[in-house]
Amino acid sequence: MQVGAGNAWRGLVHVALVAGLVAGCADGEDKAPASTSASADAAGGSSSDVARSGGTIGAEGSACELPVTFDIAEDWAAESVDAAAGGAAEELADALLHQGPVTAACEVDAKPAGNIGFLRVWTGEPGDDDARTVLEAFVAAEDGVNKEKYSSFEADGLTGAEVEYLYTSELLEETKKERALAVTTPDGPVVLHLGGMDTEEHEAMLPAYELAKRTLHGS
């Protein structure tokens, strides 16, 4: 377990996002769109706390191929995470893209939709651990976490675990809300994590997180 690896990556990304706001960074045109085979709305699209679907990822041929599929919010952009850069770059990526029992596999960027943050997907090797155990290990590998609140949920026959917590960045000296969920599949565990530049951005992106959670399917 590489304790604190996710913390380093998250801190660097957070600084980059803030710098991007000042410099007028690109709005993510280079990222692959989600598959157009998604349902038009999650759970009928009638709930105000669930974002409108912009497509499905996870299936073969989609922006990110994963052990699960789920809908991403309209205008959000998905991109596969590839740590195989080679040499020193590969070593750095390996250090930053592992957290507990899982490795970063995909990130869904909210910037094209007007928010600052990501819904990140982490995957792991098949094993005997249940979703709660995987999620607890994921959180335990993150420095600066406190006030965790765990719960369980079901989606399309998948039994999962969910956690809400506060994350304090030593680099930026601020505390903000974050949350994550985990499910296990025959191809290994999957963790979905929602951060955000700050608590306000996190809460603004919750409808996209709820969309992903409610449309989660085993692939």
PDB file of C-alpha atoms in Angstrom:
ATOM      1  CA  MET A   1       0.000   0.000   0.000  1.00  0.00           C
ATOM      2  CA  GLN A   2       1.425   3.347  -0.973  1.00  0.00           C
ATOM      3  CA  VAL A   3       0.208   5.610   1.769  1.00  0.00           C
ATOM      4  CA  GLY A   4      -0.250   9.234   0.786  1.00  0.00           C
ATOM      5  CA  ALA A   5       0.298   8.702  -2.955  1.00  0.00           C
ATOM      6  CA  GLY A   6      -3.167   9.886  -3.815  1.00  0.00           C
ATOM      7  CA  ASN A   7      -2.645  12.867  -1.546  1.00  0.00           C
ATOM      8  CA  ALA A   8       0.390  13.974  -3.566  1.00  0.00           C
ATOM      9  CA  TRP A   9      -1.428  13.603  -6.866  1.00  0.00           C
ATOM     10  CA  ARG A  10      -4.521  15.377  -5.585  1.00  0.00           C
ATOM     11  CA  GLY A  11      -2.462  18.277  -4.226  1.00  0.00           C
ATOM     12  CA  LEU A  12      -0.630  18.705  -7.519  1.00  0.00           C
ATOM     13  CA  VAL A  13      -3.869  18.553  -9.497  1.00  0.00           C
ATOM     14  CA  HIS A  14      -5.506  21.059  -7.162  1.00  0.00           C
ATOM     15  CA  VAL A  15      -2.652  23.542  -7.643  1.00  0.00           C
ATOM     16  CA  ALA A  16      -2.779  22.996 -11.400  1.00  0.00           C
ATOM     17  CA  LEU A  17      -6.512  23.686 -11.453  1.00  0.00           C
ATOM     18  CA  VAL A  18      -6.097  26.943  -9.584  1.00  0.00           C
ATOM     19  CA  ALA A  19      -3.245  27.960 -11.892  1.00  0.00           C
ATOM     20  CA  GLY A  20      -5.400  27.057 -14.869  1.00  0.00           C
ATOM     21  CA  LEU A  21      -8.117  29.421 -13.723  1.00  0.00           C
ATOM     22  CA  VAL A  22      -5.630  32.284 -13.640  1.00  0.00           C
ATOM     23  CA  ALA A  23      -3.964  31.401 -16.931  1.00  0.00           C
ATOM     24  CA  GLY A  24      -7.159  30.583 -18.811  1.00  0.00           C
ATOM     25  CA  CYS A  25      -6.393  26.908 -19.409  1.00  0.00           C
ATOM     26  CA  ALA A  26      -7.950  24.872 -22.215  1.00  0.00           C
ATOM     27  CA  ASP A  27     -11.458  23.528 -21.752  1.00  0.00           C
ATOM     28  CA  GLY A  28     -10.705  19.860 -22.465  1.00  0.00           C
ATOM     29  CA  GLU A  29     -11.417  19.555 -26.217  1.00  0.00           C
ATOM     30  CA  ASP A  30      -8.786  16.817 -26.519  1.00  0.00           C
ATOM     31  CA  LYS A  31     -10.640  14.424 -24.268  1.00  0.00           C
ATOM     32  CA  ALA A  32     -12.678  11.630 -25.788  1.00  0.00           C
ATOM     33  CA  PRO A  33     -16.466  11.878 -25.562  1.00  0.00           C
ATOM     34  CA  ALA A  34     -18.527   9.260 -23.775  1.00  0.00           C
ATOM     35  CA  SER A  35     -20.371   6.608 -25.739  1.00  0.00           C
ATOM     36  CA  THR A  36     -23.652   7.862 -27.168  1.00  0.00           C
ATOM     37  CA  SER A  37     -25.393   4.627 -26.182  1.00  0.00           C
ATOM     38  CA  ALA A  38     -26.229   5.915 -22.713  1.00  0.00           C
ATOM     39  CA  SER A  39     -29.717   6.325 -21.331  1.00  0.00           C
ATOM     40  CA  ALA A  40     -31.085   9.849 -21.766  1.00  0.00           C
ATOM     41  CA  ASP A  41     -31.597  10.345 -18.050  1.00  0.00           C
ATOM     42  CA  ALA A  42     -30.822   8.421 -14.869  1.00  0.00           C
ATOM     43  CA  ALA A  43     -33.795   7.147 -12.893  1.00  0.00           C
ATOM     44  CA  GLY A  44     -36.143   8.803 -15.342  1.00  0.00           C
ATOM     45  CA  GLY A  45     -34.352  12.131 -15.061  1.00  0.00           C
ATOM     46  CA  SER A  46     -37.039  13.521 -12.783  1.00  0.00           C
ATOM     47  CA  SER A  47     -34.902  14.142  -9.703  1.00  0.00           C
ATOM     48  CA  SER A  48     -33.273  17.557  -9.431  1.00  0.00           C
ATOM     49  CA  ASP A  49     -30.270  16.067  -7.599  1.00  0.00           C
ATOM     50  CA  VAL A  50     -29.250  13.873 -10.545  1.00  0.00           C
ATOM     51  CA  ALA A  51     -27.478  15.371 -13.544  1.00  0.00           C
ATOM     52  CA  ARG A  52     -28.646  14.845 -17.116  1.00  0.00           C
ATOM     53  CA  SER A  53     -26.699  12.078 -18.835  1.00  0.00           C
ATOM     54  CA  GLY A  54     -24.088  12.921 -21.425  1.00  0.00           C
ATOM     55  CA  GLY A  55     -23.203   9.324 -22.303  1.00  0.00           C
ATOM     56  CA  THR A  56     -21.910   6.068 -20.887  1.00  0.00           C
ATOM     57  CA  ILE A  57     -18.337   5.022 -20.189  1.00  0.00           C
ATOM     58  CA  GLY A  58     -16.828   1.697 -19.210  1.00  0.00           C
ATOM     59  CA  ALA A  59     -17.813  -0.457 -22.175  1.00  0.00           C
ATOM     60  CA  GLU A  60     -15.374  -1.546 -24.859  1.00  0.00           C
ATOM     61  CA  GLY A  61     -14.785   1.305 -27.285  1.00  0.00           C
ATOM     62  CA  SER A  62     -15.835   4.032 -24.831  1.00  0.00           C
ATOM     63  CA  ALA A  63     -13.507   6.760 -23.551  1.00  0.00           C
ATOM     64  CA  CYS A  64     -12.562   4.543 -20.584  1.00  0.00           C
ATOM     65  CA  GLU A  65     -12.863   0.741 -20.616  1.00  0.00           C
ATOM     66  CA  LEU A  66     -13.658  -0.434 -17.081  1.00  0.00           C
ATOM     67  CA  PRO A  67     -15.061  -3.418 -15.130  1.00  0.00           C
ATOM     68  CA  VAL A  68     -18.284  -1.378 -14.766  1.00  0.00           C
ATOM     69  CA  THR A  69     -20.297   1.035 -16.876  1.00  0.00           C
ATOM     70  CA  PHE A  70     -22.023   4.219 -15.754  1.00  0.00           C
ATOM     71  CA  ASP A  71     -23.380   7.472 -17.141  1.00  0.00           C
ATOM     72  CA  ILE A  72     -21.393  10.692 -16.946  1.00  0.00           C
ATOM     73  CA  ALA A  73     -22.991  14.113 -16.718  1.00  0.00           C
ATOM     74  CA  GLU A  74     -23.743  16.179 -19.783  1.00  0.00           C
ATOM     75  CA  ASP A  75     -20.678  18.119 -21.028  1.00  0.00           C
ATOM     76  CA  TRP A  76     -18.271  16.304 -18.710  1.00  0.00           C
ATOM     77  CA  ALA A  77     -15.260  14.801 -20.556  1.00  0.00           C
ATOM     78  CA  ALA A  78     -13.798  11.370 -19.831  1.00  0.00           C
ATOM     79  CA  GLU A  79     -10.180  10.398 -20.418  1.00  0.00           C
ATOM     80  CA  SER A  80      -8.320   7.174 -19.697  1.00  0.00           C
ATOM     81  CA  VAL A  81      -5.352   7.440 -17.329  1.00  0.00           C
ATOM     82  CA  ASP A  82      -2.188   5.819 -18.694  1.00  0.00           C
ATOM     83  CA  ALA A  83       0.735   5.451 -16.299  1.00  0.00           C
ATOM     84  CA  ALA A  84       2.956   3.591 -18.776  1.00  0.00           C
ATOM     85  CA  ALA A  85       5.135   6.526 -19.799  1.00  0.00           C
ATOM     86  CA  GLY A  86       8.480   4.774 -19.354  1.00  0.00           C
ATOM     87  CA  GLY A  87      11.616   5.675 -17.390  1.00  0.00           C
ATOM     88  CA  ALA A  88      11.504   8.274 -14.644  1.00  0.00           C
ATOM     89  CA  ALA A  89       8.109   9.487 -15.814  1.00  0.00           C
ATOM     90  CA  GLU A  90       6.711   5.999 -15.331  1.00  0.00           C
ATOM     91  CA  GLU A  91       8.156   5.799 -11.813  1.00  0.00           C
ATOM     92  CA  LEU A  92       6.579   9.141 -10.908  1.00  0.00           C
ATOM     93  CA  ALA A  93       3.242   8.104 -12.382  1.00  0.00           C
ATOM     94  CA  ASP A  94       3.380   4.822 -10.501  1.00  0.00           C
ATOM     95  CA  ALA A  95       3.914   6.695  -7.241  1.00  0.00           C
ATOM     96  CA  LEU A  96       1.117   9.193  -7.821  1.00  0.00           C
ATOM     97  CA  LEU A  97      -1.542   7.006  -9.400  1.00  0.00           C
ATOM     98  CA  HIS A  98      -1.842   4.302  -6.752  1.00  0.00           C
ATOM     99  CA  GLN A  99      -3.943   4.627  -3.612  1.00  0.00           C
ATOM    100  CA  GLY A 100      -4.350   1.663  -1.312  1.00  0.00           C
ATOM    101  CA  PRO A 101      -5.467  -1.407  -3.316  1.00  0.00           C
ATOM    102  CA  VAL A 102      -6.411   0.473  -6.496  1.00  0.00           C
ATOM    103  CA  THR A 103      -4.837   2.359  -9.389  1.00  0.00           C
ATOM    104  CA  ALA A 104      -6.202   5.389 -11.241  1.00  0.00           C
ATOM    105  CA  ALA A 105      -7.838   4.260 -14.504  1.00  0.00           C
ATOM    106  CA  CYS A 106     -10.040   7.118 -15.695  1.00  0.00           C
ATOM    107  CA  GLU A 107     -10.874  10.718 -14.901  1.00  0.00           C
ATOM    108  CA  VAL A 108     -14.028  12.585 -15.861  1.00  0.00           C
ATOM    109  CA  ASP A 109     -13.393  16.317 -16.041  1.00  0.00           C
ATOM    110  CA  ALA A 110     -16.128  18.759 -14.975  1.00  0.00           C
ATOM    111  CA  LYS A 111     -14.392  21.788 -16.478  1.00  0.00           C
ATOM    112  CA  PRO A 112     -16.277  21.712 -19.832  1.00  0.00           C
ATOM    113  CA  ALA A 113     -19.516  21.878 -17.809  1.00  0.00           C
ATOM    114  CA  GLY A 114     -18.322  24.890 -15.810  1.00  0.00           C
ATOM    115  CA  ASN A 115     -17.078  23.261 -12.599  1.00  0.00           C
ATOM    116  CA  ILE A 116     -13.571  22.686 -11.247  1.00  0.00           C
ATOM    117  CA  GLY A 117     -12.990  19.082 -10.308  1.00  0.00           C
ATOM    118  CA  PHE A 118     -12.993  15.466 -11.397  1.00  0.00           C
ATOM    119  CA  LEU A 119     -14.879  12.230 -10.909  1.00  0.00           C
ATOM    120  CA  ARG A 120     -12.017   9.737 -10.844  1.00  0.00           C
ATOM    121  CA  VAL A 121     -12.232   5.974 -11.328  1.00  0.00           C
ATOM    122  CA  TRP A 122      -9.753   3.606  -9.673  1.00  0.00           C
ATOM    123  CA  THR A 123      -9.518  -0.133 -10.359  1.00  0.00           C
ATOM    124  CA  GLY A 124      -7.736  -3.057  -8.707  1.00  0.00           C
ATOM    125  CA  GLU A 125      -6.895  -6.713  -9.087  1.00  0.00           C
ATOM    126  CA  PRO A 126      -9.515  -9.403  -8.326  1.00  0.00           C
ATOM    127  CA  GLY A 127      -9.485 -10.599  -4.719  1.00  0.00           C
ATOM    128  CA  ASP A 128     -11.573 -11.653  -1.736  1.00  0.00           C
ATOM    129  CA  ASP A 129     -12.099  -8.223  -0.148  1.00  0.00           C
ATOM    130  CA  ASP A 130     -15.616  -6.836  -0.109  1.00  0.00           C
ATOM    131  CA  ALA A 131     -16.491  -3.289  -1.180  1.00  0.00           C
ATOM    132  CA  ARG A 132     -16.335  -1.863   2.358  1.00  0.00           C
ATOM    133  CA  THR A 133     -12.869  -3.308   2.944  1.00  0.00           C
ATOM    134  CA  VAL A 134     -11.602  -1.909  -0.363  1.00  0.00           C
ATOM    135  CA  LEU A 135     -13.060   1.510   0.371  1.00  0.00           C
ATOM    136  CA  GLU A 136     -11.639   1.624   3.893  1.00  0.00           C
ATOM    137  CA  ALA A 137      -8.188   0.772   2.513  1.00  0.00           C
ATOM    138  CA  PHE A 138      -8.545   3.479  -0.146  1.00  0.00           C
ATOM    139  CA  VAL A 139      -9.400   6.095   2.486  1.00  0.00           C
ATOM    140  CA  ALA A 140      -6.731   4.869   4.919  1.00  0.00           C
ATOM    141  CA  ALA A 141      -4.082   5.460   2.245  1.00  0.00           C
ATOM    142  CA  GLU A 142      -5.030   9.153   2.049  1.00  0.00           C
ATOM    143  CA  ASP A 143      -3.382  11.596   4.444  1.00  0.00           C
ATOM    144  CA  GLY A 144      -5.539  14.376   5.849  1.00  0.00           C
ATOM    145  CA  VAL A 145      -8.857  12.497   6.041  1.00  0.00           C
ATOM    146  CA  ASN A 146     -11.216  12.736   9.015  1.00  0.00           C
ATOM    147  CA  LYS A 147     -14.899  12.487  10.007  1.00  0.00           C
ATOM    148  CA  GLU A 148     -15.570   9.540   7.690  1.00  0.00           C
ATOM    149  CA  LYS A 149     -19.203   8.402   7.415  1.00  0.00           C
ATOM    150  CA  TYR A 150     -19.693   5.013   5.746  1.00  0.00           C
ATOM    151  CA  SER A 151     -22.892   3.573   4.304  1.00  0.00           C
ATOM    152  CA  SER A 152     -23.970   0.879   1.843  1.00  0.00           C
ATOM    153  CA  PHE A 153     -25.995   0.990  -1.372  1.00  0.00           C
ATOM    154  CA  GLU A 154     -27.192  -1.244  -4.203  1.00  0.00           C
ATOM    155  CA  ALA A 155     -27.209  -0.542  -7.937  1.00  0.00           C
ATOM    156  CA  ASP A 156     -28.193  -3.024 -10.654  1.00  0.00           C
ATOM    157  CA  GLY A 157     -27.443  -5.978  -8.410  1.00  0.00           C
ATOM    158  CA  LEU A 158     -24.105  -4.567  -7.258  1.00  0.00           C
ATOM    159  CA  THR A 159     -23.715  -4.132  -3.515  1.00  0.00           C
ATOM    160  CA  GLY A 160     -21.429  -1.229  -2.759  1.00  0.00           C
ATOM    161  CA  ALA A 161     -19.997   0.877   0.039  1.00  0.00           C
ATOM    162  CA  GLU A 162     -19.903   4.660   0.174  1.00  0.00           C
ATOM    163  CA  VAL A 163     -18.058   7.181   2.313  1.00  0.00           C
ATOM    164  CA  GLU A 164     -18.310  10.920   2.905  1.00  0.00           C
ATOM    165  CA  TYR A 165     -15.433  12.664   4.648  1.00  0.00           C
ATOM    166  CA  LEU A 166     -13.416  15.833   5.107  1.00  0.00           C
ATOM    167  CA  TYR A 167     -10.026  16.166   3.442  1.00  0.00           C
ATOM    168  CA  THR A 168      -7.458  18.689   4.678  1.00  0.00           C
ATOM    169  CA  SER A 169      -4.683  19.680   2.306  1.00  0.00           C
ATOM    170  CA  GLU A 170      -1.438  20.508   4.096  1.00  0.00           C
ATOM    171  CA  LEU A 171      -0.140  22.084   0.891  1.00  0.00           C
ATOM    172  CA  LEU A 172      -3.067  24.498   0.528  1.00  0.00           C
ATOM    173  CA  GLU A 173      -4.037  24.634   4.217  1.00  0.00           C
ATOM    174  CA  GLU A 174      -7.736  24.122   3.617  1.00  0.00           C
ATOM    175  CA  THR A 175     -10.417  21.558   4.391  1.00  0.00           C
ATOM    176  CA  LYS A 176     -13.108  20.410   1.980  1.00  0.00           C
ATOM    177  CA  LYS A 177     -15.747  17.718   1.552  1.00  0.00           C
ATOM    178  CA  GLU A 178     -15.096  14.648  -0.579  1.00  0.00           C
ATOM    179  CA  ARG A 179     -16.778  11.313  -1.139  1.00  0.00           C
ATOM    180  CA  ALA A 180     -16.187   7.962  -2.771  1.00  0.00           C
ATOM    181  CA  LEU A 181     -17.900   4.658  -3.425  1.00  0.00           C
ATOM    182  CA  ALA A 182     -16.634   1.162  -4.123  1.00  0.00           C
ATOM    183  CA  VAL A 183     -18.023  -2.010  -5.681  1.00  0.00           C
ATOM    184  CA  THR A 184     -16.415  -5.357  -6.393  1.00  0.00           C
ATOM    185  CA  THR A 185     -16.659  -7.226  -9.689  1.00  0.00           C
ATOM    186  CA  PRO A 186     -15.203 -10.485 -11.056  1.00  0.00           C
ATOM    187  CA  ASP A 187     -12.563  -8.311 -12.756  1.00  0.00           C
ATOM    188  CA  GLY A 188     -11.611  -6.565  -9.524  1.00  0.00           C
ATOM    189  CA  PRO A 189     -12.751  -3.681  -7.313  1.00  0.00           C
ATOM    190  CA  VAL A 190     -13.761  -0.275  -8.649  1.00  0.00           C
ATOM    191  CA  VAL A 191     -13.670   2.995  -6.684  1.00  0.00           C
ATOM    192  CA  LEU A 192     -15.352   6.203  -7.859  1.00  0.00           C
ATOM    193  CA  HIS A 193     -14.070   9.330  -6.115  1.00  0.00           C
ATOM    194  CA  LEU A 194     -15.447  12.862  -6.282  1.00  0.00           C
ATOM    195  CA  GLY A 195     -13.258  15.697  -5.077  1.00  0.00           C
ATOM    196  CA  GLY A 196     -13.464  19.293  -6.239  1.00  0.00           C
ATOM    197  CA  MET A 197     -11.434  22.459  -5.858  1.00  0.00           C
ATOM    198  CA  ASP A 198     -13.336  23.248  -2.653  1.00  0.00           C
ATOM    199  CA  THR A 199     -16.515  22.256  -0.817  1.00  0.00           C
ATOM    200  CA  GLU A 200     -18.657  24.589  -2.932  1.00  0.00           C
ATOM    201  CA  GLU A 201     -17.412  22.998  -6.149  1.00  0.00           C
ATOM    202  CA  HIS A 202     -17.810  19.526  -4.635  1.00  0.00           C
ATOM    203  CA  GLU A 203     -21.448  20.128  -3.762  1.00  0.00           C
ATOM    204  CA  ALA A 204     -22.133  21.622  -7.189  1.00  0.00           C
ATOM    205  CA  MET A 205     -20.848  18.396  -8.769  1.00  0.00           C
ATOM    206  CA  LEU A 206     -22.843  16.015  -6.573  1.00  0.00           C
ATOM    207  CA  PRO A 207     -25.618  15.574  -9.200  1.00  0.00           C
ATOM    208  CA  ALA A 208     -22.990  14.123 -11.552  1.00  0.00           C
ATOM    209  CA  TYR A 209     -21.788  11.762  -8.828  1.00  0.00           C
ATOM    210  CA  GLU A 210     -25.368  10.655  -8.119  1.00  0.00           C
ATOM    211  CA  LEU A 211     -25.889  10.022 -11.832  1.00  0.00           C
ATOM    212  CA  ALA A 212     -22.846   7.744 -11.909  1.00  0.00           C
ATOM    213  CA  LYS A 213     -23.957   5.930  -8.758  1.00  0.00           C
ATOM    214  CA  ARG A 214     -27.537   5.344  -9.932  1.00  0.00           C
ATOM    215  CA  THR A 215     -26.508   4.105 -13.379  1.00  0.00           C
ATOM    216  CA  LEU A 216     -23.684   1.843 -12.203  1.00  0.00           C
ATOM    217  CA  HIS A 217     -23.746  -1.579 -13.915  1.00  0.00           C
ATOM    218  CA  GLY A 218     -21.397  -4.509 -14.032  1.00  0.00           C
ATOM    219  CA  SER A 219     -19.902  -4.656 -17.525  1.00  0.00           C
TER     220      SER A 219
END
